[in-house]
Amino acid sequence: MASVVNKIRRWLHTPQGRQARAHAERLARDPRNRARLRGLLNRRGGSSHHH
């Protein structure tokens, strides 16, 4: 599993990875997207709440 993490870490340092990360950060700043993401995480996490 660590090899997958290492591949992702290496990819994040490529121009495509940096661009994707910047795009994700822009999306994360949008309140509607944050609410949608929270909903997805809550559904996947079941009844456990991480506040």
mmCIF file of N, CA and C in Angstrom:
data_model
loop_
_atom_site.group_PDB
_atom_site.id
_atom_site.type_symbol
_atom_site.label_atom_id
_atom_site.label_comp_id
_atom_site.label_asym_id
_atom_site.label_seq_id
_atom_site.Cartn_x
_atom_site.Cartn_y
_atom_site.Cartn_z
ATOM 1 N N MET A 1 0.827 -1.202 0.000
ATOM 2 C CA MET A 1 0.000 0.000 0.000
ATOM 3 C C MET A 1 0.867 1.260 0.000
ATOM 4 N N ALA A 2 1.999 1.193 0.665
ATOM 5 C CA ALA A 2 2.873 2.361 0.742
ATOM 6 C C ALA A 2 3.342 2.795 -0.639
ATOM 7 N N SER A 3 3.502 1.828 -1.549
ATOM 8 C CA SER A 3 3.966 2.186 -2.891
ATOM 9 C C SER A 3 2.948 3.071 -3.603
ATOM 10 N N VAL A 4 1.668 2.838 -3.357
ATOM 11 C CA VAL A 4 0.626 3.672 -3.960
ATOM 12 C C VAL A 4 0.733 5.094 -3.421
ATOM 13 N N VAL A 5 0.929 5.212 -2.116
ATOM 14 C CA VAL A 5 1.075 6.527 -1.493
ATOM 15 C C VAL A 5 2.299 7.239 -2.067
ATOM 16 N N ASN A 6 3.391 6.505 -2.229
ATOM 17 C CA ASN A 6 4.607 7.106 -2.786
ATOM 18 C C ASN A 6 4.377 7.573 -4.216
ATOM 19 N N LYS A 7 3.640 6.794 -5.002
ATOM 20 C CA LYS A 7 3.330 7.202 -6.380
ATOM 21 C C LYS A 7 2.520 8.488 -6.380
ATOM 22 N N ILE A 8 1.550 8.578 -5.497
ATOM 23 C CA ILE A 8 0.714 9.782 -5.417
ATOM 24 C C ILE A 8 1.575 10.968 -4.995
ATOM 25 N N ARG A 9 2.449 10.758 -3.997
ATOM 26 C CA ARG A 9 3.325 11.847 -3.545
ATOM 27 C C ARG A 9 4.208 12.341 -4.676
ATOM 28 N N ARG A 10 4.778 11.402 -5.443
ATOM 29 C CA ARG A 10 5.625 11.801 -6.570
ATOM 30 C C ARG A 10 4.799 12.555 -7.596
ATOM 31 N N TRP A 11 3.571 12.055 -7.868
ATOM 32 C CA TRP A 11 2.708 12.689 -8.867
ATOM 33 C C TRP A 11 2.333 14.111 -8.452
ATOM 34 N N LEU A 12 2.158 14.338 -7.160
ATOM 35 C CA LEU A 12 1.802 15.673 -6.685
ATOM 36 C C LEU A 12 2.893 16.699 -6.969
ATOM 37 N N HIS A 13 4.119 16.241 -7.179
ATOM 38 C CA HIS A 13 5.224 17.156 -7.465
ATOM 39 C C HIS A 13 5.395 17.397 -8.960
ATOM 40 N N THR A 14 4.602 16.711 -9.796
ATOM 41 C CA THR A 14 4.656 16.964 -11.237
ATOM 42 C C THR A 14 3.751 18.147 -11.549
ATOM 43 N N PRO A 15 3.928 18.785 -12.704
ATOM 44 C CA PRO A 15 3.047 19.914 -13.072
ATOM 45 C C PRO A 15 1.569 19.515 -13.066
ATOM 46 N N GLN A 16 1.232 18.321 -13.540
ATOM 47 C CA GLN A 16 -0.165 17.885 -13.549
ATOM 48 C C GLN A 16 -0.692 17.733 -12.124
ATOM 49 N N GLY A 17 0.144 17.189 -11.261
ATOM 50 C CA GLY A 17 -0.266 16.992 -9.869
ATOM 51 C C GLY A 17 -0.506 18.315 -9.166
ATOM 52 N N ARG A 18 0.407 19.276 -9.396
ATOM 53 C CA ARG A 18 0.227 20.593 -8.772
ATOM 54 C C ARG A 18 -1.030 21.268 -9.283
ATOM 55 N N GLN A 19 -1.298 21.128 -10.576
ATOM 56 C CA GLN A 19 -2.482 21.742 -11.165
ATOM 57 C C GLN A 19 -3.753 21.113 -10.577
ATOM 58 N N ALA A 20 -3.758 19.786 -10.443
ATOM 59 C CA ALA A 20 -4.918 19.092 -9.883
ATOM 60 C C ALA A 20 -5.132 19.507 -8.432
ATOM 61 N N ARG A 21 -4.020 19.666 -7.691
ATOM 62 C CA ARG A 21 -4.141 20.062 -6.294
ATOM 63 C C ARG A 21 -4.696 21.477 -6.166
ATOM 64 N N ALA A 22 -4.225 22.380 -7.025
ATOM 65 C CA ALA A 22 -4.723 23.751 -6.997
ATOM 66 C C ALA A 22 -6.214 23.772 -7.322
ATOM 67 N N HIS A 23 -6.618 22.943 -8.284
ATOM 68 C CA HIS A 23 -8.029 22.860 -8.665
ATOM 69 C C HIS A 23 -8.860 22.334 -7.490
ATOM 70 N N ALA A 24 -8.352 21.304 -6.810
ATOM 71 C CA ALA A 24 -9.067 20.741 -5.661
ATOM 72 C C ALA A 24 -9.193 21.775 -4.544
ATOM 73 N N GLU A 25 -8.136 22.573 -4.326
ATOM 74 C CA GLU A 25 -8.201 23.593 -3.283
ATOM 75 C C GLU A 25 -9.217 24.670 -3.631
ATOM 76 N N ARG A 26 -9.299 25.033 -4.918
ATOM 77 C CA ARG A 26 -10.314 26.005 -5.339
ATOM 78 C C ARG A 26 -11.708 25.461 -5.095
ATOM 79 N N LEU A 27 -11.915 24.194 -5.440
ATOM 80 C CA LEU A 27 -13.229 23.582 -5.226
ATOM 81 C C LEU A 27 -13.554 23.525 -3.733
ATOM 82 N N ALA A 28 -12.557 23.216 -2.922
ATOM 83 C CA ALA A 28 -12.772 23.074 -1.478
ATOM 84 C C ALA A 28 -13.164 24.395 -0.832
ATOM 85 N N ARG A 29 -12.781 25.517 -1.444
ATOM 86 C CA ARG A 29 -13.144 26.817 -0.863
ATOM 87 C C ARG A 29 -14.607 27.174 -1.122
ATOM 88 N N ASP A 30 -15.241 26.515 -2.086
ATOM 89 C CA ASP A 30 -16.638 26.799 -2.411
ATOM 90 C C ASP A 30 -17.538 26.147 -1.357
ATOM 91 N N PRO A 31 -18.339 26.934 -0.637
ATOM 92 C CA PRO A 31 -19.187 26.379 0.440
ATOM 93 C C PRO A 31 -20.117 25.268 -0.036
ATOM 94 N N ARG A 32 -20.648 25.391 -1.259
ATOM 95 C CA ARG A 32 -21.551 24.339 -1.751
ATOM 96 C C ARG A 32 -20.804 23.026 -1.916
ATOM 97 N N ASN A 33 -19.596 23.088 -2.445
ATOM 98 C CA ASN A 33 -18.809 21.870 -2.613
ATOM 99 C C ASN A 33 -18.413 21.279 -1.273
ATOM 100 N N ARG A 34 -18.108 22.144 -0.300
ATOM 101 C CA ARG A 34 -17.747 21.656 1.029
ATOM 102 C C ARG A 34 -18.925 20.930 1.661
ATOM 103 N N ALA A 35 -20.116 21.476 1.513
ATOM 104 C CA ALA A 35 -21.302 20.831 2.076
ATOM 105 C C ALA A 35 -21.539 19.483 1.412
ATOM 106 N N ARG A 36 -21.356 19.433 0.105
ATOM 107 C CA ARG A 36 -21.557 18.183 -0.637
ATOM 108 C C ARG A 36 -20.535 17.146 -0.193
ATOM 109 N N LEU A 37 -19.281 17.572 -0.027
ATOM 110 C CA LEU A 37 -18.223 16.665 0.403
ATOM 111 C C LEU A 37 -18.492 16.136 1.804
ATOM 112 N N ARG A 38 -18.931 17.042 2.703
ATOM 113 C CA ARG A 38 -19.273 16.621 4.063
ATOM 114 C C ARG A 38 -20.374 15.576 4.021
ATOM 115 N N GLY A 39 -21.372 15.777 3.166
ATOM 116 C CA GLY A 39 -22.460 14.818 3.051
ATOM 117 C C GLY A 39 -21.961 13.457 2.597
ATOM 118 N N LEU A 40 -21.061 13.455 1.634
ATOM 119 C CA LEU A 40 -20.503 12.190 1.148
ATOM 120 C C LEU A 40 -19.710 11.490 2.244
ATOM 121 N N LEU A 41 -18.906 12.261 2.975
ATOM 122 C CA LEU A 41 -18.094 11.666 4.027
ATOM 123 C C LEU A 41 -18.972 11.125 5.150
ATOM 124 N N ASN A 42 -20.030 11.862 5.487
ATOM 125 C CA ASN A 42 -20.928 11.412 6.551
ATOM 126 C C ASN A 42 -21.628 10.122 6.147
ATOM 127 N N ARG A 43 -22.049 10.043 4.884
ATOM 128 C CA ARG A 43 -22.745 8.852 4.415
ATOM 129 C C ARG A 43 -21.810 7.650 4.456
ATOM 130 N N ARG A 44 -20.563 7.855 4.023
ATOM 131 C CA ARG A 44 -19.608 6.758 3.980
ATOM 132 C C ARG A 44 -19.184 6.346 5.385
ATOM 133 N N GLY A 45 -19.061 7.341 6.275
ATOM 134 C CA GLY A 45 -18.590 7.061 7.630
ATOM 135 C C GLY A 45 -19.634 6.427 8.532
ATOM 136 N N GLY A 46 -20.873 6.360 8.089
ATOM 137 C CA GLY A 46 -21.924 5.788 8.918
ATOM 138 C C GLY A 46 -22.310 6.702 10.061
ATOM 139 N N SER A 47 -22.430 6.140 11.252
ATOM 140 C CA SER A 47 -22.914 6.946 12.382
ATOM 141 C C SER A 47 -21.774 7.610 13.149
ATOM 142 N N SER A 48 -20.525 7.323 12.788
ATOM 143 C CA SER A 48 -19.400 7.922 13.525
ATOM 144 C C SER A 48 -19.188 9.355 13.074
ATOM 145 N N HIS A 49 -19.133 10.277 14.014
ATOM 146 C CA HIS A 49 -18.930 11.697 13.689
ATOM 147 C C HIS A 49 -17.560 12.126 14.161
ATOM 148 N N HIS A 50 -16.824 12.831 13.315
ATOM 149 C CA HIS A 50 -15.498 13.317 13.667
ATOM 150 C C HIS A 50 -15.526 14.827 13.752
ATOM 151 N N HIS A 51 -15.929 15.353 14.900
ATOM 152 C CA HIS A 51 -15.987 16.817 15.075
ATOM 153 C C HIS A 51 -14.948 17.249 16.070
#
